[in-house]
Amino acid sequence: IDLSATYFDILKDRLYTGKKNGLKRRSSQTALYHILKFLVKVTAPILSFTTEDVWQHFFKDRYGIESVFLTEYEELPKEWENPQIREKINLILEIREIVLKALEISRRNGFINSSLEAKVILYSSNQNITETLNYYSKDLWEFFIVSQVELKELSENITYQENQTKVLITKAEGQKCERCWIYSPTVGTNKDHPTICSKCIEAIS
């Protein structure tokens, strides 16, 4: 998985706008911490000055080791390897590429300017894809960086089709949240915070 082009992009909303000590945000920070610690060690022989600066800033005091070059290479814990989750995530990332193509078509046609203006409607005749999409249904909007995702059967009125998967791009429902920029029907429903969505209200409460 590409970190900057994919993983970091997917995490932006929960890192920037999520509840400060919420499970999603904290678990993402933990994952990023371990990724950084591993990359600093394996790239130290090539990026010696950069990795040493990172070590001094992030890890020196925590581990009591003066330099990244005094650390030992460590194997990743076996329990981190989960073939079932890897298979599902790889499939979601394949679907993500299909959705991105549909979004680009809609952008070129002038239907949307930003992916956050979109609602993605998905349907696949492939049972494995359908089961995986349903499994991650609540998180798909983050994977695709859109405001809403709906899973339902589609007719011929579609934006793009590939790999037994149909995609229709429509306008996202609701108004734009001024805090996270997601479009949501919940914007305007809270009299104390009329310009932000329910997700952001929970984050700041």
Coordinates of N, CA and C in Angstrom, one line a residue:
I1 N 0.9 -1.2 0.0 CA 0.0 0.0 0.0 C 0.9 1.2 0.0
D2 N 0.6 2.2 -0.9 CA 1.3 3.5 -0.9 C 0.9 4.3 0.3
L3 N 1.9 4.8 1.0 CA 1.5 5.6 2.2 C 1.0 7.0 1.9
S4 N 1.8 7.8 1.2 CA 1.4 9.2 0.9 C 0.2 9.3 0.0
A5 N 0.2 8.5 -1.1 CA -0.9 8.6 -2.1 C -2.2 8.0 -1.6
T6 N -2.1 7.0 -0.7 CA -3.4 6.3 -0.3 C -3.6 6.3 1.2
Y7 N -2.8 5.7 2.0 CA -3.1 5.6 3.4 C -3.2 6.9 4.1
F8 N -2.2 7.8 3.9 CA -2.3 9.1 4.6 C -3.5 9.9 4.1
D9 N -3.9 9.8 2.8 CA -5.0 10.5 2.3 C -6.3 10.0 3.0
I10 N -6.4 8.7 3.2 CA -7.6 8.1 3.8 C -7.7 8.5 5.2
L11 N -6.6 8.7 5.9 CA -6.6 9.0 7.3 C -6.9 10.5 7.7
K12 N -6.8 11.4 6.7 CA -6.8 12.8 6.9 C -8.0 13.2 7.7
D13 N -9.2 12.8 7.4 CA -10.4 13.3 8.1 C -10.4 12.9 9.5
R14 N -10.1 11.7 9.9 CA -10.1 11.3 11.3 C -9.0 11.9 12.1
L15 N -7.8 12.2 11.4 CA -6.7 12.8 12.1 C -7.0 14.3 12.3
Y16 N -7.5 15.0 11.3 CA -7.7 16.4 11.4 C -9.0 16.8 12.1
T17 N -10.0 16.0 12.0 CA -11.3 16.5 12.5 C -12.0 15.5 13.5
G18 N -11.4 14.4 13.7 CA -11.9 13.4 14.6 C -11.8 13.9 16.1
K19 N -12.6 13.2 16.9 CA -12.6 13.5 18.4 C -11.1 13.3 18.9
K20 N -10.6 14.2 19.7 CA -9.2 14.2 20.0 C -8.7 12.9 20.6
N21 N -9.5 12.3 21.5 CA -9.1 11.0 22.1 C -10.0 9.9 21.6
G22 N -10.7 10.0 20.5 CA -11.5 9.0 19.9 C -10.8 7.8 19.5
L23 N -11.4 6.6 19.5 CA -10.7 5.4 19.1 C -10.2 5.4 17.7
K24 N -10.9 5.9 16.8 CA -10.4 5.9 15.4 C -9.2 6.8 15.2
R25 N -9.2 8.0 15.8 CA -8.1 8.9 15.7 C -6.9 8.4 16.4
R26 N -7.1 7.9 17.6 CA -5.9 7.4 18.4 C -5.3 6.1 17.8
S27 N -6.2 5.2 17.3 CA -5.6 4.0 16.7 C -4.9 4.3 15.4
S28 N -5.3 5.4 14.7 CA -4.6 5.8 13.5 C -3.2 6.4 13.9
Q29 N -3.2 7.2 14.9 CA -1.9 7.7 15.4 C -1.0 6.6 15.8
T30 N -1.5 5.6 16.5 CA -0.7 4.5 16.9 C -0.1 3.8 15.7
A31 N -0.9 3.5 14.7 CA -0.4 2.9 13.5 C 0.7 3.7 12.8
L32 N 0.5 5.0 12.7 CA 1.5 5.9 12.1 C 2.8 5.9 12.9
Y33 N 2.7 5.8 14.2 CA 3.8 5.8 15.1 C 4.7 4.5 14.8
H34 N 4.0 3.4 14.7 CA 4.8 2.1 14.5 C 5.3 2.1 13.0
I35 N 4.6 2.7 12.1 CA 5.1 2.7 10.7 C 6.4 3.6 10.7
L36 N 6.3 4.8 11.3 CA 7.5 5.7 11.4 C 8.7 5.0 12.0
K37 N 8.4 4.3 13.1 CA 9.6 3.7 13.9 C 10.2 2.6 13.0
F38 N 9.4 1.9 12.3 CA 10.0 0.8 11.4 C 10.7 1.5 10.2
L39 N 10.1 2.5 9.6 CA 10.8 3.1 8.4 C 12.1 3.8 8.8
V40 N 12.1 4.4 9.9 CA 13.3 5.1 10.4 C 14.5 4.2 10.5
K41 N 14.2 3.0 11.0 CA 15.3 2.0 11.1 C 15.8 1.4 9.8
V42 N 14.8 1.1 8.9 CA 15.2 0.4 7.7 C 15.8 1.4 6.7
T43 N 15.5 2.7 6.8 CA 16.0 3.7 5.8 C 17.2 4.4 6.4
A44 N 17.6 4.2 7.6 CA 18.7 4.9 8.2 C 20.0 4.8 7.4
P45 N 20.4 3.6 6.9 CA 21.6 3.5 6.1 C 21.6 4.4 4.8
I46 N 20.4 4.8 4.3 CA 20.3 5.6 3.1 C 20.1 7.0 3.4
L47 N 19.2 7.3 4.4 CA 18.8 8.7 4.7 C 19.4 9.0 6.1
S48 N 20.7 8.9 6.3 CA 21.3 8.9 7.6 C 20.9 10.2 8.4
F49 N 21.1 11.4 7.8 CA 20.8 12.6 8.6 C 19.3 12.8 8.9
T50 N 18.5 12.5 7.9 CA 17.1 12.7 8.1 C 16.5 11.7 9.2
T51 N 16.9 10.5 9.1 CA 16.4 9.5 10.1 C 17.0 9.8 11.5
E52 N 18.2 10.3 11.5 CA 18.7 10.7 12.8 C 18.0 11.8 13.5
D53 N 17.6 12.8 12.6 CA 16.8 13.9 13.1 C 15.4 13.4 13.7
V54 N 14.8 12.5 12.9 CA 13.5 11.9 13.3 C 13.7 11.2 14.6
W55 N 14.7 10.4 14.7 CA 15.0 9.6 16.0 C 15.1 10.5 17.2
Q56 N 15.9 11.6 17.0 CA 16.1 12.5 18.1 C 14.8 13.2 18.6
H57 N 14.0 13.4 17.6 CA 12.7 14.2 17.9 C 11.6 13.3 18.5
F58 N 11.5 12.0 18.0 CA 10.4 11.2 18.3 C 10.7 10.0 19.3
F59 N 11.9 9.5 19.2 CA 12.1 8.2 19.8 C 13.2 8.2 20.9
K60 N 14.2 9.1 20.8 CA 15.3 9.0 21.7 C 14.9 9.0 23.2
D61 N 14.1 9.9 23.6 CA 13.7 9.9 25.1 C 12.9 8.7 25.4
R62 N 12.0 8.3 24.5 CA 11.1 7.2 24.9 C 11.9 5.9 25.1
Y63 N 12.9 5.6 24.2 CA 13.6 4.4 24.3 C 15.0 4.5 25.0
G64 N 15.4 5.7 25.3 CA 16.7 5.9 25.9 C 17.9 5.4 25.1
I65 N 17.7 5.5 23.8 CA 18.8 5.1 22.9 C 19.3 6.4 22.2
E66 N 20.5 6.7 22.2 CA 21.0 8.0 21.8 C 20.9 8.2 20.3
S67 N 21.0 7.2 19.5 CA 21.0 7.3 18.0 C 20.3 6.2 17.4
V68 N 19.7 6.4 16.2 CA 19.1 5.4 15.5 C 20.1 4.3 15.0
F69 N 21.3 4.7 14.9 CA 22.4 3.8 14.5 C 22.8 2.9 15.6
L70 N 22.3 3.1 16.8 CA 22.6 2.2 17.9 C 21.4 1.2 18.2
T71 N 20.4 1.3 17.4 CA 19.2 0.4 17.5 C 19.5 -0.9 16.8
E72 N 18.7 -1.9 17.1 CA 18.7 -3.1 16.4 C 17.5 -3.3 15.5
Y73 N 17.7 -3.9 14.4 CA 16.6 -4.2 13.4 C 15.6 -5.1 14.1
E74 N 14.4 -4.9 14.0 CA 13.4 -5.7 14.6 C 12.4 -6.3 13.6
E75 N 12.0 -7.5 13.8 CA 11.0 -8.1 12.9 C 9.6 -7.6 13.4
L76 N 8.7 -7.4 12.5 CA 7.4 -7.0 12.9 C 6.7 -8.2 13.6
P77 N 5.9 -7.9 14.6 CA 5.2 -8.9 15.4 C 4.3 -9.8 14.5
K78 N 4.4 -11.1 14.8 CA 3.6 -12.0 14.0 C 2.1 -11.7 14.0
E79 N 1.6 -11.2 15.2 CA 0.2 -11.0 15.3 C -0.3 -9.9 14.5
W80 N 0.6 -9.1 13.9 CA 0.2 -8.0 13.0 C -0.2 -8.5 11.6
E81 N 0.2 -9.7 11.3 CA -0.1 -10.3 10.0 C -1.4 -11.0 10.1
N82 N -2.4 -10.5 9.3 CA -3.7 -11.0 9.2 C -4.1 -11.2 7.8
P83 N -3.9 -12.4 7.2 CA -4.2 -12.6 5.8 C -5.7 -12.3 5.4
Q84 N -6.6 -12.5 6.3 CA -8.0 -12.3 6.0 C -8.3 -10.8 5.8
I85 N -7.7 -10.0 6.7 CA -7.9 -8.5 6.6 C -7.1 -8.0 5.4
R86 N -5.9 -8.5 5.2 CA -5.1 -8.1 4.0 C -5.9 -8.3 2.7
E87 N -6.5 -9.4 2.6 CA -7.3 -9.8 1.4 C -8.5 -8.8 1.2
K88 N -9.2 -8.5 2.3 CA -10.3 -7.6 2.2 C -9.9 -6.2 1.9
I89 N -8.8 -5.7 2.5 CA -8.3 -4.4 2.3 C -7.8 -4.2 0.8
N90 N -7.1 -5.2 0.4 CA -6.6 -5.2 -1.0 C -7.8 -5.1 -2.0
L91 N -8.9 -5.8 -1.7 CA -10.1 -5.7 -2.5 C -10.7 -4.4 -2.5
I92 N -10.8 -3.8 -1.3 CA -11.4 -2.5 -1.1 C -10.5 -1.4 -1.9
L93 N -9.2 -1.6 -1.9 CA -8.3 -0.7 -2.6 C -8.5 -0.8 -4.1
E94 N -8.8 -2.0 -4.6 CA -9.1 -2.2 -6.0 C -10.4 -1.5 -6.4
I95 N -11.4 -1.6 -5.5 CA -12.7 -0.9 -5.7 C -12.5 0.6 -5.7
R96 N -11.6 1.0 -4.8 CA -11.3 2.4 -4.7 C -10.8 3.0 -6.0
E97 N -9.9 2.2 -6.7 CA -9.4 2.7 -8.0 C -10.5 2.9 -9.0
I98 N -11.5 2.0 -8.9 CA -12.7 2.0 -9.8 C -13.5 3.3 -9.5
V99 N -13.7 3.5 -8.2 CA -14.5 4.7 -7.8 C -13.7 6.0 -8.2
L100 N -12.4 6.0 -8.0 CA -11.7 7.2 -8.4 C -11.8 7.5 -9.9
K101 N -11.9 6.5 -10.7 CA -12.1 6.7 -12.1 C -13.4 7.3 -12.4
A102 N -14.4 6.8 -11.7 CA -15.8 7.4 -11.8 C -15.8 8.9 -11.3
L103 N -15.1 9.1 -10.2 CA -15.1 10.5 -9.7 C -14.4 11.4 -10.7
E104 N -13.3 10.9 -11.3 CA -12.6 11.7 -12.3 C -13.5 12.0 -13.5
I105 N -14.2 11.1 -14.0 CA -15.2 11.3 -15.1 C -16.2 12.4 -14.7
S106 N -16.7 12.3 -13.5 CA -17.7 13.4 -13.1 C -17.0 14.7 -12.9
R107 N -15.7 14.7 -12.5 CA -15.0 16.0 -12.4 C -14.7 16.6 -13.8
R108 N -14.3 15.8 -14.7 CA -14.1 16.3 -16.1 C -15.4 16.8 -16.7
N109 N -16.5 16.2 -16.4 CA -17.8 16.6 -17.0 C -18.3 17.8 -16.3
G110 N -17.7 18.3 -15.3 CA -18.1 19.5 -14.5 C -19.2 19.2 -13.6
F111 N -19.5 17.9 -13.3 CA -20.6 17.6 -12.4 C -20.2 17.9 -10.9
I112 N -18.9 17.6 -10.6 CA -18.4 17.9 -9.3 C -17.1 18.7 -9.4
N113 N -16.7 19.4 -8.4 CA -15.4 20.0 -8.4 C -14.4 19.3 -7.4
S114 N -15.0 18.8 -6.4 CA -14.3 18.1 -5.3 C -15.0 16.7 -5.1
S115 N -14.2 15.7 -4.7 CA -14.8 14.4 -4.4 C -15.7 14.5 -3.2
L116 N -15.5 15.5 -2.3 CA -16.4 15.6 -1.2 C -17.8 16.1 -1.5
E117 N -18.0 16.6 -2.8 CA -19.3 17.0 -3.3 C -20.1 15.8 -3.7
A118 N -19.5 14.6 -3.7 CA -20.1 13.4 -4.3 C -20.7 12.4 -3.3
K119 N -21.7 11.8 -3.7 CA -22.2 10.6 -3.1 C -22.0 9.4 -4.1
V120 N -21.4 8.4 -3.6 CA -21.1 7.2 -4.5 C -22.1 6.1 -4.2
I121 N -22.7 5.7 -5.3 CA -23.6 4.5 -5.2 C -23.0 3.4 -5.9
L122 N -22.8 2.2 -5.2 CA -22.1 1.1 -5.7 C -22.9 -0.2 -5.8
Y123 N -22.6 -1.0 -6.8 CA -23.2 -2.3 -6.9 C -22.3 -3.2 -7.6
S124 N -22.1 -4.4 -7.1 CA -21.3 -5.4 -7.7 C -22.1 -6.8 -7.8
S125 N -21.9 -7.4 -8.9 CA -22.5 -8.7 -9.1 C -21.6 -9.8 -8.6
N126 N -20.4 -9.4 -8.1 CA -19.5 -10.4 -7.5 C -19.8 -10.5 -6.0
Q127 N -20.1 -11.7 -5.6 CA -20.5 -11.9 -4.2 C -19.4 -11.6 -3.2
N128 N -18.1 -11.9 -3.5 CA -17.0 -11.6 -2.7 C -16.8 -10.1 -2.5
I129 N -17.0 -9.3 -3.6 CA -16.9 -7.9 -3.5 C -18.0 -7.3 -2.7
T130 N -19.2 -7.8 -3.0 CA -20.4 -7.3 -2.2 C -20.3 -7.6 -0.7
E131 N -19.8 -8.7 -0.3 CA -19.7 -9.0 1.1 C -18.6 -8.1 1.7
T132 N -17.5 -7.9 1.0 CA -16.5 -7.0 1.5 C -17.0 -5.6 1.7
L133 N -17.7 -5.1 0.7 CA -18.2 -3.7 0.7 C -19.2 -3.6 1.9
N134 N -20.0 -4.6 2.1 CA -21.0 -4.6 3.2 C -20.2 -4.6 4.6
Y135 N -19.1 -5.3 4.6 CA -18.4 -5.5 5.9 C -17.8 -4.1 6.3
Y136 N -17.3 -3.3 5.3 CA -16.7 -2.0 5.5 C -17.7 -0.9 5.2
S137 N -18.9 -1.1 5.1 CA -19.9 -0.1 4.6 C -19.8 1.2 5.4
K138 N -19.6 1.2 6.7 CA -19.6 2.4 7.4 C -18.3 3.2 7.2
D139 N -17.3 2.6 6.7 CA -16.0 3.3 6.5 C -15.7 3.6 5.0
L140 N -16.6 3.2 4.1 CA -16.3 3.4 2.7 C -16.1 4.9 2.3
W141 N -16.8 5.8 2.9 CA -16.7 7.2 2.6 C -15.3 7.7 2.9
E142 N -14.6 7.1 3.9 CA -13.3 7.5 4.2 C -12.3 6.9 3.2
F143 N -12.5 5.6 2.8 CA -11.7 5.0 1.8 C -11.7 5.8 0.5
F144 N -12.9 6.2 0.1 CA -13.1 6.9 -1.2 C -13.0 8.4 -1.1
I145 N -12.9 8.9 0.1 CA -12.8 10.4 0.3 C -14.0 11.1 -0.4
V146 N -15.2 10.7 0.0 CA -16.4 11.3 -0.5 C -17.3 11.6 0.7
S147 N -18.4 12.2 0.5 CA -19.3 12.5 1.6 C -20.2 11.4 2.0
Q148 N -20.6 10.6 1.0 CA -21.6 9.5 1.3 C -21.4 8.3 0.4
V149 N -21.7 7.1 0.8 CA -21.6 5.9 0.0 C -22.9 5.1 0.3
E150 N -23.5 4.7 -0.8 CA -24.7 3.8 -0.7 C -24.5 2.6 -1.5
L151 N -24.8 1.4 -1.0 CA -24.7 0.2 -1.7 C -26.1 -0.3 -2.1
K152 N -26.4 -0.3 -3.4 CA -27.7 -0.8 -3.9 C -27.5 -1.2 -5.3
E153 N -28.5 -1.9 -5.8 CA -28.5 -2.4 -7.2 C -28.7 -1.2 -8.1
L154 N -27.9 -1.2 -9.2 CA -28.0 -0.1 -10.2 C -28.4 -0.6 -11.6
S155 N -29.1 0.3 -12.3 CA -29.6 0.0 -13.6 C -28.5 0.4 -14.6
E156 N -28.8 0.7 -15.8 CA -27.8 1.1 -16.8 C -27.4 2.6 -16.6
N157 N -28.1 3.3 -15.8 CA -27.7 4.7 -15.5 C -26.5 4.7 -14.5
I158 N -25.3 4.6 -15.1 CA -24.1 4.6 -14.3 C -23.1 5.5 -14.8
T159 N -22.1 5.8 -13.9 CA -21.0 6.7 -14.3 C -19.8 5.9 -14.9
Y160 N -19.6 4.7 -14.3 CA -18.4 3.9 -14.7 C -18.7 2.5 -14.3
Q161 N -18.1 1.5 -15.0 CA -18.3 0.1 -14.7 C -16.9 -0.6 -15.0
E162 N -16.6 -1.5 -14.1 CA -15.3 -2.3 -14.3 C -15.3 -3.4 -13.3
N163 N -14.8 -4.6 -13.7 CA -14.6 -5.7 -12.8 C -15.9 -6.1 -12.0
Q164 N -17.0 -6.2 -12.8 CA -18.3 -6.6 -12.2 C -18.8 -5.6 -11.2
T165 N -18.3 -4.4 -11.3 CA -18.7 -3.3 -10.3 C -19.2 -2.1 -11.0
K166 N -20.4 -1.6 -10.7 CA -21.0 -0.4 -11.3 C -20.9 0.7 -10.3
V167 N -20.6 1.9 -10.8 CA -20.5 3.1 -9.9 C -21.4 4.2 -10.5
L168 N -22.2 4.8 -9.7 CA -22.9 6.0 -10.0 C -22.5 7.1 -9.1
I169 N -22.1 8.3 -9.7 CA -21.8 9.4 -8.9 C -23.0 10.4 -8.9
T170 N -23.5 10.7 -7.7 CA -24.5 11.7 -7.6 C -24.1 12.8 -6.7
K171 N -24.8 13.9 -6.6 CA -24.5 15.0 -5.7 C -24.7 14.5 -4.2
A172 N -23.8 14.8 -3.3 CA -24.0 14.5 -1.9 C -25.2 15.2 -1.3
E173 N -25.8 14.5 -0.4 CA -27.0 15.1 0.2 C -26.6 16.0 1.4
G174 N -27.4 17.1 1.6 CA -27.2 18.0 2.7 C -26.3 19.1 2.3
Q175 N -25.8 19.8 3.4 CA -25.0 21.0 3.2 C -23.6 20.7 3.6
K176 N -22.7 21.6 3.2 CA -21.3 21.4 3.5 C -20.9 21.9 5.0
C177 N -20.3 21.0 5.7 CA -19.9 21.3 7.1 C -18.6 22.2 7.0
E178 N -18.7 23.3 7.7 CA -17.6 24.2 7.6 C -16.3 23.8 8.4
R179 N -16.5 22.7 9.2 CA -15.3 22.2 9.9 C -14.6 21.1 9.2
C180 N -15.3 20.1 8.7 CA -14.6 19.0 8.0 C -14.8 19.0 6.5
W181 N -15.7 19.9 6.0 CA -16.0 20.0 4.5 C -16.8 18.9 4.0
I182 N -17.2 17.9 4.8 CA -18.1 16.9 4.4 C -19.5 17.4 4.2
Y183 N -20.2 16.9 3.2 CA -21.6 17.3 3.0 C -22.5 16.3 3.8
S184 N -23.4 16.8 4.6 CA -24.2 16.0 5.4 C -25.6 16.6 5.7
P185 N -26.7 15.7 5.7 CA -28.0 16.2 6.0 C -28.1 16.7 7.4
T186 N -27.1 16.4 8.3 CA -27.2 16.8 9.7 C -26.7 18.2 9.9
V187 N -26.1 18.8 8.9 CA -25.7 20.3 9.0 C -26.9 21.1 9.1
G188 N -27.0 22.0 10.1 CA -28.1 22.8 10.3 C -29.2 22.3 11.3
T189 N -29.0 21.1 11.8 CA -30.0 20.5 12.6 C -29.7 20.7 14.1
N190 N -28.5 21.3 14.4 CA -28.2 21.6 15.8 C -28.2 23.1 16.0
K191 N -29.1 23.6 16.8 CA -29.2 25.1 17.0 C -28.0 25.7 17.6
D192 N -27.2 25.0 18.4 CA -26.0 25.5 19.0 C -24.8 25.5 18.0
H193 N -24.9 24.6 17.1 CA -23.8 24.5 16.1 C -24.4 24.3 14.7
P194 N -25.1 25.3 14.1 CA -25.8 25.1 12.9 C -25.0 24.9 11.6
T195 N -23.7 25.2 11.7 CA -22.9 25.1 10.5 C -22.0 23.9 10.4
I196 N -22.1 23.0 11.4 CA -21.3 21.8 11.3 C -22.1 20.5 11.4
C197 N -21.6 19.4 11.0 CA -22.3 18.2 11.0 C -22.3 17.4 12.3
S198 N -23.1 16.4 12.4 CA -23.2 15.7 13.7 C -21.9 15.0 14.1
K199 N -21.1 14.6 13.1 CA -19.8 14.0 13.4 C -18.8 15.0 14.1
C200 N -18.9 16.2 13.6 CA -18.0 17.3 14.1 C -18.5 17.7 15.5
I201 N -19.9 17.8 15.7 CA -20.4 18.1 17.0 C -20.0 17.1 18.0
E202 N -20.0 15.9 17.7 CA -19.5 14.8 18.6 C -18.0 15.0 18.9
A203 N -17.2 15.4 17.9 CA -15.8 15.6 18.1 C -15.4 16.7 19.0
I204 N -16.2 17.8 19.0 CA -15.9 19.0 19.8 C -16.6 19.0 21.1
S205 N -17.5 18.0 21.3 CA -18.3 18.0 22.6 C -17.5 17.3 23.7

